[in-house]
Amino acid sequence: IVGLSVCLAVGFLLSILSCALYGNWWPLLVVFTYALAPLPNAIFGRYVSMDPLADVSSSVADFGRFLTSMLVVSGFGLPVVLAHAGIITFMAMAMSITGGVLVYGTIIVYSTLFREQSEF
């Protein structure tokens, strides 16, 4: 747990430093995608069938996965587009993407380690 919290803090620190060091606060928009990315899976995730042998897919759960993937891709793509347009520097883009990898990686590791196990 301590290692995950350190990774999360370093990820947010890199994202905020990418704004503060270069005097441009546009990369801070990526932090909002960090906060919003796990929400569709958390909201729509309970509509998934608990039977591992069921071949039925829920369209509501698939829509939640789609929204989550859209937010994750926009979290990585937004700094690239801002750097390409010349709004932020290349170094700010690299720091923002590295912070995003750390934050998203922490969320994925936490959700896989502490997933509720259903007992039969």
mmCIF file with all atom_site columns, C-alpha atoms in Angstrom:
data_model
loop_
_atom_site.group_PDB
_atom_site.id
_atom_site.type_symbol
_atom_site.label_atom_id
_atom_site.label_alt_id
_atom_site.label_comp_id
_atom_site.label_asym_id
_atom_site.label_entity_id
_atom_site.label_seq_id
_atom_site.pdbx_PDB_ins_code
_atom_site.Cartn_x
_atom_site.Cartn_y
_atom_site.Cartn_z
_atom_site.occupancy
_atom_site.B_iso_or_equiv
_atom_site.pdbx_formal_charge
_atom_site.auth_seq_id
_atom_site.auth_comp_id
_atom_site.auth_asym_id
_atom_site.auth_atom_id
_atom_site.pdbx_PDB_model_num
ATOM 1   C CA . ILE A 1 1   ? 0.000   0.000   0.000   1.00 0.00 ? 1   ILE A CA 1
ATOM 2   C CA . VAL A 1 2   ? 2.838   2.399   0.839   1.00 0.00 ? 2   VAL A CA 1
ATOM 3   C CA . GLY A 1 3   ? 4.545   1.782   -2.496  1.00 0.00 ? 3   GLY A CA 1
ATOM 4   C CA . LEU A 1 4   ? 1.313   2.416   -4.370  1.00 0.00 ? 4   LEU A CA 1
ATOM 5   C CA . SER A 1 5   ? 0.728   5.668   -2.519  1.00 0.00 ? 5   SER A CA 1
ATOM 6   C CA . VAL A 1 6   ? 4.282   6.809   -3.273  1.00 0.00 ? 6   VAL A CA 1
ATOM 7   C CA . CYS A 1 7   ? 3.797   6.025   -6.989  1.00 0.00 ? 7   CYS A CA 1
ATOM 8   C CA . LEU A 1 8   ? 0.507   7.906   -6.995  1.00 0.00 ? 8   LEU A CA 1
ATOM 9   C CA . ALA A 1 9   ? 2.054   10.923  -5.251  1.00 0.00 ? 9   ALA A CA 1
ATOM 10  C CA . VAL A 1 10  ? 5.022   10.994  -7.654  1.00 0.00 ? 10  VAL A CA 1
ATOM 11  C CA . GLY A 1 11  ? 2.644   10.770  -10.603 1.00 0.00 ? 11  GLY A CA 1
ATOM 12  C CA . PHE A 1 12  ? 0.598   13.732  -9.417  1.00 0.00 ? 12  PHE A CA 1
ATOM 13  C CA . LEU A 1 13  ? 3.803   15.617  -8.558  1.00 0.00 ? 13  LEU A CA 1
ATOM 14  C CA . LEU A 1 14  ? 5.144   15.138  -12.082 1.00 0.00 ? 14  LEU A CA 1
ATOM 15  C CA . SER A 1 15  ? 1.859   16.296  -13.573 1.00 0.00 ? 15  SER A CA 1
ATOM 16  C CA . ILE A 1 16  ? 1.769   19.424  -11.429 1.00 0.00 ? 16  ILE A CA 1
ATOM 17  C CA . LEU A 1 17  ? 5.472   20.142  -11.977 1.00 0.00 ? 17  LEU A CA 1
ATOM 18  C CA . SER A 1 18  ? 4.949   19.900  -15.735 1.00 0.00 ? 18  SER A CA 1
ATOM 19  C CA . CYS A 1 19  ? 2.673   22.899  -15.288 1.00 0.00 ? 19  CYS A CA 1
ATOM 20  C CA . ALA A 1 20  ? 4.568   24.875  -12.659 1.00 0.00 ? 20  ALA A CA 1
ATOM 21  C CA . LEU A 1 21  ? 8.099   24.579  -14.049 1.00 0.00 ? 21  LEU A CA 1
ATOM 22  C CA . TYR A 1 22  ? 7.206   25.783  -17.506 1.00 0.00 ? 22  TYR A CA 1
ATOM 23  C CA . GLY A 1 23  ? 4.633   28.433  -16.574 1.00 0.00 ? 23  GLY A CA 1
ATOM 24  C CA . ASN A 1 24  ? 1.810   26.877  -18.555 1.00 0.00 ? 24  ASN A CA 1
ATOM 25  C CA . TRP A 1 25  ? -1.165  25.344  -16.793 1.00 0.00 ? 25  TRP A CA 1
ATOM 26  C CA . TRP A 1 26  ? -2.730  23.516  -19.752 1.00 0.00 ? 26  TRP A CA 1
ATOM 27  C CA . PRO A 1 27  ? -1.271  20.109  -18.780 1.00 0.00 ? 27  PRO A CA 1
ATOM 28  C CA . LEU A 1 28  ? -3.341  20.320  -15.592 1.00 0.00 ? 28  LEU A CA 1
ATOM 29  C CA . LEU A 1 29  ? -6.342  19.235  -17.681 1.00 0.00 ? 29  LEU A CA 1
ATOM 30  C CA . VAL A 1 30  ? -4.812  15.761  -17.735 1.00 0.00 ? 30  VAL A CA 1
ATOM 31  C CA . VAL A 1 31  ? -5.202  15.521  -13.945 1.00 0.00 ? 31  VAL A CA 1
ATOM 32  C CA . PHE A 1 32  ? -8.972  15.744  -14.384 1.00 0.00 ? 32  PHE A CA 1
ATOM 33  C CA . THR A 1 33  ? -8.882  12.692  -16.628 1.00 0.00 ? 33  THR A CA 1
ATOM 34  C CA . TYR A 1 34  ? -7.014  10.844  -13.854 1.00 0.00 ? 34  TYR A CA 1
ATOM 35  C CA . ALA A 1 35  ? -9.893  11.498  -11.505 1.00 0.00 ? 35  ALA A CA 1
ATOM 36  C CA . LEU A 1 36  ? -12.615 10.708  -14.029 1.00 0.00 ? 36  LEU A CA 1
ATOM 37  C CA . ALA A 1 37  ? -11.090 7.598   -15.658 1.00 0.00 ? 37  ALA A CA 1
ATOM 38  C CA . PRO A 1 38  ? -11.996 4.976   -13.009 1.00 0.00 ? 38  PRO A CA 1
ATOM 39  C CA . LEU A 1 39  ? -15.529 6.297   -12.467 1.00 0.00 ? 39  LEU A CA 1
ATOM 40  C CA . PRO A 1 40  ? -17.275 4.635   -15.463 1.00 0.00 ? 40  PRO A CA 1
ATOM 41  C CA . ASN A 1 41  ? -15.854 1.243   -14.521 1.00 0.00 ? 41  ASN A CA 1
ATOM 42  C CA . ALA A 1 42  ? -16.897 1.727   -10.915 1.00 0.00 ? 42  ALA A CA 1
ATOM 43  C CA . ILE A 1 43  ? -20.412 2.792   -11.870 1.00 0.00 ? 43  ILE A CA 1
ATOM 44  C CA . PHE A 1 44  ? -21.101 0.360   -14.714 1.00 0.00 ? 44  PHE A CA 1
ATOM 45  C CA . GLY A 1 45  ? -18.949 -2.500  -13.408 1.00 0.00 ? 45  GLY A CA 1
ATOM 46  C CA . ARG A 1 46  ? -21.672 -4.005  -11.253 1.00 0.00 ? 46  ARG A CA 1
ATOM 47  C CA . TYR A 1 47  ? -23.698 -4.873  -14.345 1.00 0.00 ? 47  TYR A CA 1
ATOM 48  C CA . VAL A 1 48  ? -21.190 -7.573  -15.280 1.00 0.00 ? 48  VAL A CA 1
ATOM 49  C CA . SER A 1 49  ? -22.300 -11.173 -14.871 1.00 0.00 ? 49  SER A CA 1
ATOM 50  C CA . MET A 1 50  ? -20.644 -12.921 -11.920 1.00 0.00 ? 50  MET A CA 1
ATOM 51  C CA . ASP A 1 51  ? -20.741 -16.316 -13.627 1.00 0.00 ? 51  ASP A CA 1
ATOM 52  C CA . PRO A 1 52  ? -17.295 -16.942 -15.180 1.00 0.00 ? 52  PRO A CA 1
ATOM 53  C CA . LEU A 1 53  ? -18.734 -19.468 -17.638 1.00 0.00 ? 53  LEU A CA 1
ATOM 54  C CA . ALA A 1 54  ? -21.462 -17.158 -18.914 1.00 0.00 ? 54  ALA A CA 1
ATOM 55  C CA . ASP A 1 55  ? -20.976 -16.067 -22.482 1.00 0.00 ? 55  ASP A CA 1
ATOM 56  C CA . VAL A 1 56  ? -23.290 -13.085 -22.084 1.00 0.00 ? 56  VAL A CA 1
ATOM 57  C CA . SER A 1 57  ? -21.897 -9.569  -22.395 1.00 0.00 ? 57  SER A CA 1
ATOM 58  C CA . SER A 1 58  ? -23.669 -6.612  -20.885 1.00 0.00 ? 58  SER A CA 1
ATOM 59  C CA . SER A 1 59  ? -23.874 -3.579  -23.141 1.00 0.00 ? 59  SER A CA 1
ATOM 60  C CA . VAL A 1 60  ? -23.979 -1.288  -20.114 1.00 0.00 ? 60  VAL A CA 1
ATOM 61  C CA . ALA A 1 61  ? -20.690 -2.693  -18.799 1.00 0.00 ? 61  ALA A CA 1
ATOM 62  C CA . ASP A 1 62  ? -19.161 -2.442  -22.271 1.00 0.00 ? 62  ASP A CA 1
ATOM 63  C CA . PHE A 1 63  ? -20.214 1.203   -22.462 1.00 0.00 ? 63  PHE A CA 1
ATOM 64  C CA . GLY A 1 64  ? -18.502 1.825   -19.108 1.00 0.00 ? 64  GLY A CA 1
ATOM 65  C CA . ARG A 1 65  ? -15.316 0.203   -20.399 1.00 0.00 ? 65  ARG A CA 1
ATOM 66  C CA . PHE A 1 66  ? -15.542 2.349   -23.535 1.00 0.00 ? 66  PHE A CA 1
ATOM 67  C CA . LEU A 1 67  ? -15.841 5.549   -21.498 1.00 0.00 ? 67  LEU A CA 1
ATOM 68  C CA . THR A 1 68  ? -12.909 4.525   -19.310 1.00 0.00 ? 68  THR A CA 1
ATOM 69  C CA . SER A 1 69  ? -10.721 3.751   -22.302 1.00 0.00 ? 69  SER A CA 1
ATOM 70  C CA . MET A 1 70  ? -11.694 7.035   -23.929 1.00 0.00 ? 70  MET A CA 1
ATOM 71  C CA . LEU A 1 71  ? -10.619 8.954   -20.823 1.00 0.00 ? 71  LEU A CA 1
ATOM 72  C CA . VAL A 1 72  ? -7.338  7.033   -20.536 1.00 0.00 ? 72  VAL A CA 1
ATOM 73  C CA . VAL A 1 73  ? -6.460  7.624   -24.186 1.00 0.00 ? 73  VAL A CA 1
ATOM 74  C CA . SER A 1 74  ? -7.326  11.310  -23.877 1.00 0.00 ? 74  SER A CA 1
ATOM 75  C CA . GLY A 1 75  ? -5.103  11.488  -20.783 1.00 0.00 ? 75  GLY A CA 1
ATOM 76  C CA . PHE A 1 76  ? -2.160  10.373  -22.906 1.00 0.00 ? 76  PHE A CA 1
ATOM 77  C CA . GLY A 1 77  ? -3.172  12.110  -26.112 1.00 0.00 ? 77  GLY A CA 1
ATOM 78  C CA . LEU A 1 78  ? -3.911  15.567  -24.741 1.00 0.00 ? 78  LEU A CA 1
ATOM 79  C CA . PRO A 1 79  ? -0.282  16.378  -23.803 1.00 0.00 ? 79  PRO A CA 1
ATOM 80  C CA . VAL A 1 80  ? 0.887   15.124  -27.213 1.00 0.00 ? 80  VAL A CA 1
ATOM 81  C CA . VAL A 1 81  ? -1.603  17.349  -29.025 1.00 0.00 ? 81  VAL A CA 1
ATOM 82  C CA . LEU A 1 82  ? -0.728  20.345  -26.847 1.00 0.00 ? 82  LEU A CA 1
ATOM 83  C CA . ALA A 1 83  ? 2.989   19.831  -27.512 1.00 0.00 ? 83  ALA A CA 1
ATOM 84  C CA . HIS A 1 84  ? 2.408   19.409  -31.240 1.00 0.00 ? 84  HIS A CA 1
ATOM 85  C CA . ALA A 1 85  ? 0.427   22.653  -31.327 1.00 0.00 ? 85  ALA A CA 1
ATOM 86  C CA . GLY A 1 86  ? 3.242   24.461  -29.508 1.00 0.00 ? 86  GLY A CA 1
ATOM 87  C CA . ILE A 1 87  ? 1.140   25.279  -26.461 1.00 0.00 ? 87  ILE A CA 1
ATOM 88  C CA . ILE A 1 88  ? 3.386   23.320  -24.079 1.00 0.00 ? 88  ILE A CA 1
ATOM 89  C CA . THR A 1 89  ? 7.030   22.298  -24.341 1.00 0.00 ? 89  THR A CA 1
ATOM 90  C CA . PHE A 1 90  ? 8.283   18.807  -25.124 1.00 0.00 ? 90  PHE A CA 1
ATOM 91  C CA . MET A 1 91  ? 9.639   18.396  -21.583 1.00 0.00 ? 91  MET A CA 1
ATOM 92  C CA . ALA A 1 92  ? 6.261   19.338  -20.063 1.00 0.00 ? 92  ALA A CA 1
ATOM 93  C CA . MET A 1 93  ? 4.651   16.742  -22.331 1.00 0.00 ? 93  MET A CA 1
ATOM 94  C CA . ALA A 1 94  ? 7.131   14.073  -21.225 1.00 0.00 ? 94  ALA A CA 1
ATOM 95  C CA . MET A 1 95  ? 6.594   14.872  -17.541 1.00 0.00 ? 95  MET A CA 1
ATOM 96  C CA . SER A 1 96  ? 2.819   14.833  -17.951 1.00 0.00 ? 96  SER A CA 1
ATOM 97  C CA . ILE A 1 97  ? 2.827   11.484  -19.770 1.00 0.00 ? 97  ILE A CA 1
ATOM 98  C CA . THR A 1 98  ? 5.221   9.957   -17.220 1.00 0.00 ? 98  THR A CA 1
ATOM 99  C CA . GLY A 1 99  ? 2.959   11.158  -14.425 1.00 0.00 ? 99  GLY A CA 1
ATOM 100 C CA . GLY A 1 100 ? -0.005  9.656   -16.258 1.00 0.00 ? 100 GLY A CA 1
ATOM 101 C CA . VAL A 1 101 ? 1.723   6.285   -16.580 1.00 0.00 ? 101 VAL A CA 1
ATOM 102 C CA . LEU A 1 102 ? 2.429   6.291   -12.841 1.00 0.00 ? 102 LEU A CA 1
ATOM 103 C CA . VAL A 1 103 ? -1.111  7.309   -11.866 1.00 0.00 ? 103 VAL A CA 1
ATOM 104 C CA . TYR A 1 104 ? -2.881  4.904   -14.237 1.00 0.00 ? 104 TYR A CA 1
ATOM 105 C CA . GLY A 1 105 ? -0.452  2.123   -13.311 1.00 0.00 ? 105 GLY A CA 1
ATOM 106 C CA . THR A 1 106 ? -1.190  2.676   -9.636  1.00 0.00 ? 106 THR A CA 1
ATOM 107 C CA . ILE A 1 107 ? -4.937  2.527   -10.262 1.00 0.00 ? 107 ILE A CA 1
ATOM 108 C CA . ILE A 1 108 ? -4.601  -0.707  -12.253 1.00 0.00 ? 108 ILE A CA 1
ATOM 109 C CA . VAL A 1 109 ? -2.329  -2.396  -9.701  1.00 0.00 ? 109 VAL A CA 1
ATOM 110 C CA . TYR A 1 110 ? -4.564  -1.355  -6.802  1.00 0.00 ? 110 TYR A CA 1
ATOM 111 C CA . SER A 1 111 ? -7.720  -2.594  -8.505  1.00 0.00 ? 111 SER A CA 1
ATOM 112 C CA . THR A 1 112 ? -6.176  -5.970  -9.358  1.00 0.00 ? 112 THR A CA 1
ATOM 113 C CA . LEU A 1 113 ? -4.603  -6.522  -5.940  1.00 0.00 ? 113 LEU A CA 1
ATOM 114 C CA . PHE A 1 114 ? -7.652  -5.605  -3.911  1.00 0.00 ? 114 PHE A CA 1
ATOM 115 C CA . ARG A 1 115 ? -10.445 -7.021  -6.066  1.00 0.00 ? 115 ARG A CA 1
ATOM 116 C CA . GLU A 1 116 ? -13.229 -8.639  -4.095  1.00 0.00 ? 116 GLU A CA 1
ATOM 117 C CA . GLN A 1 117 ? -13.195 -12.396 -4.481  1.00 0.00 ? 117 GLN A CA 1
ATOM 118 C CA . SER A 1 118 ? -16.597 -14.014 -4.801  1.00 0.00 ? 118 SER A CA 1
ATOM 119 C CA . GLU A 1 119 ? -16.940 -17.216 -2.838  1.00 0.00 ? 119 GLU A CA 1
ATOM 120 C CA . PHE A 1 120 ? -19.197 -20.024 -3.958  1.00 0.00 ? 120 PHE A CA 1
#
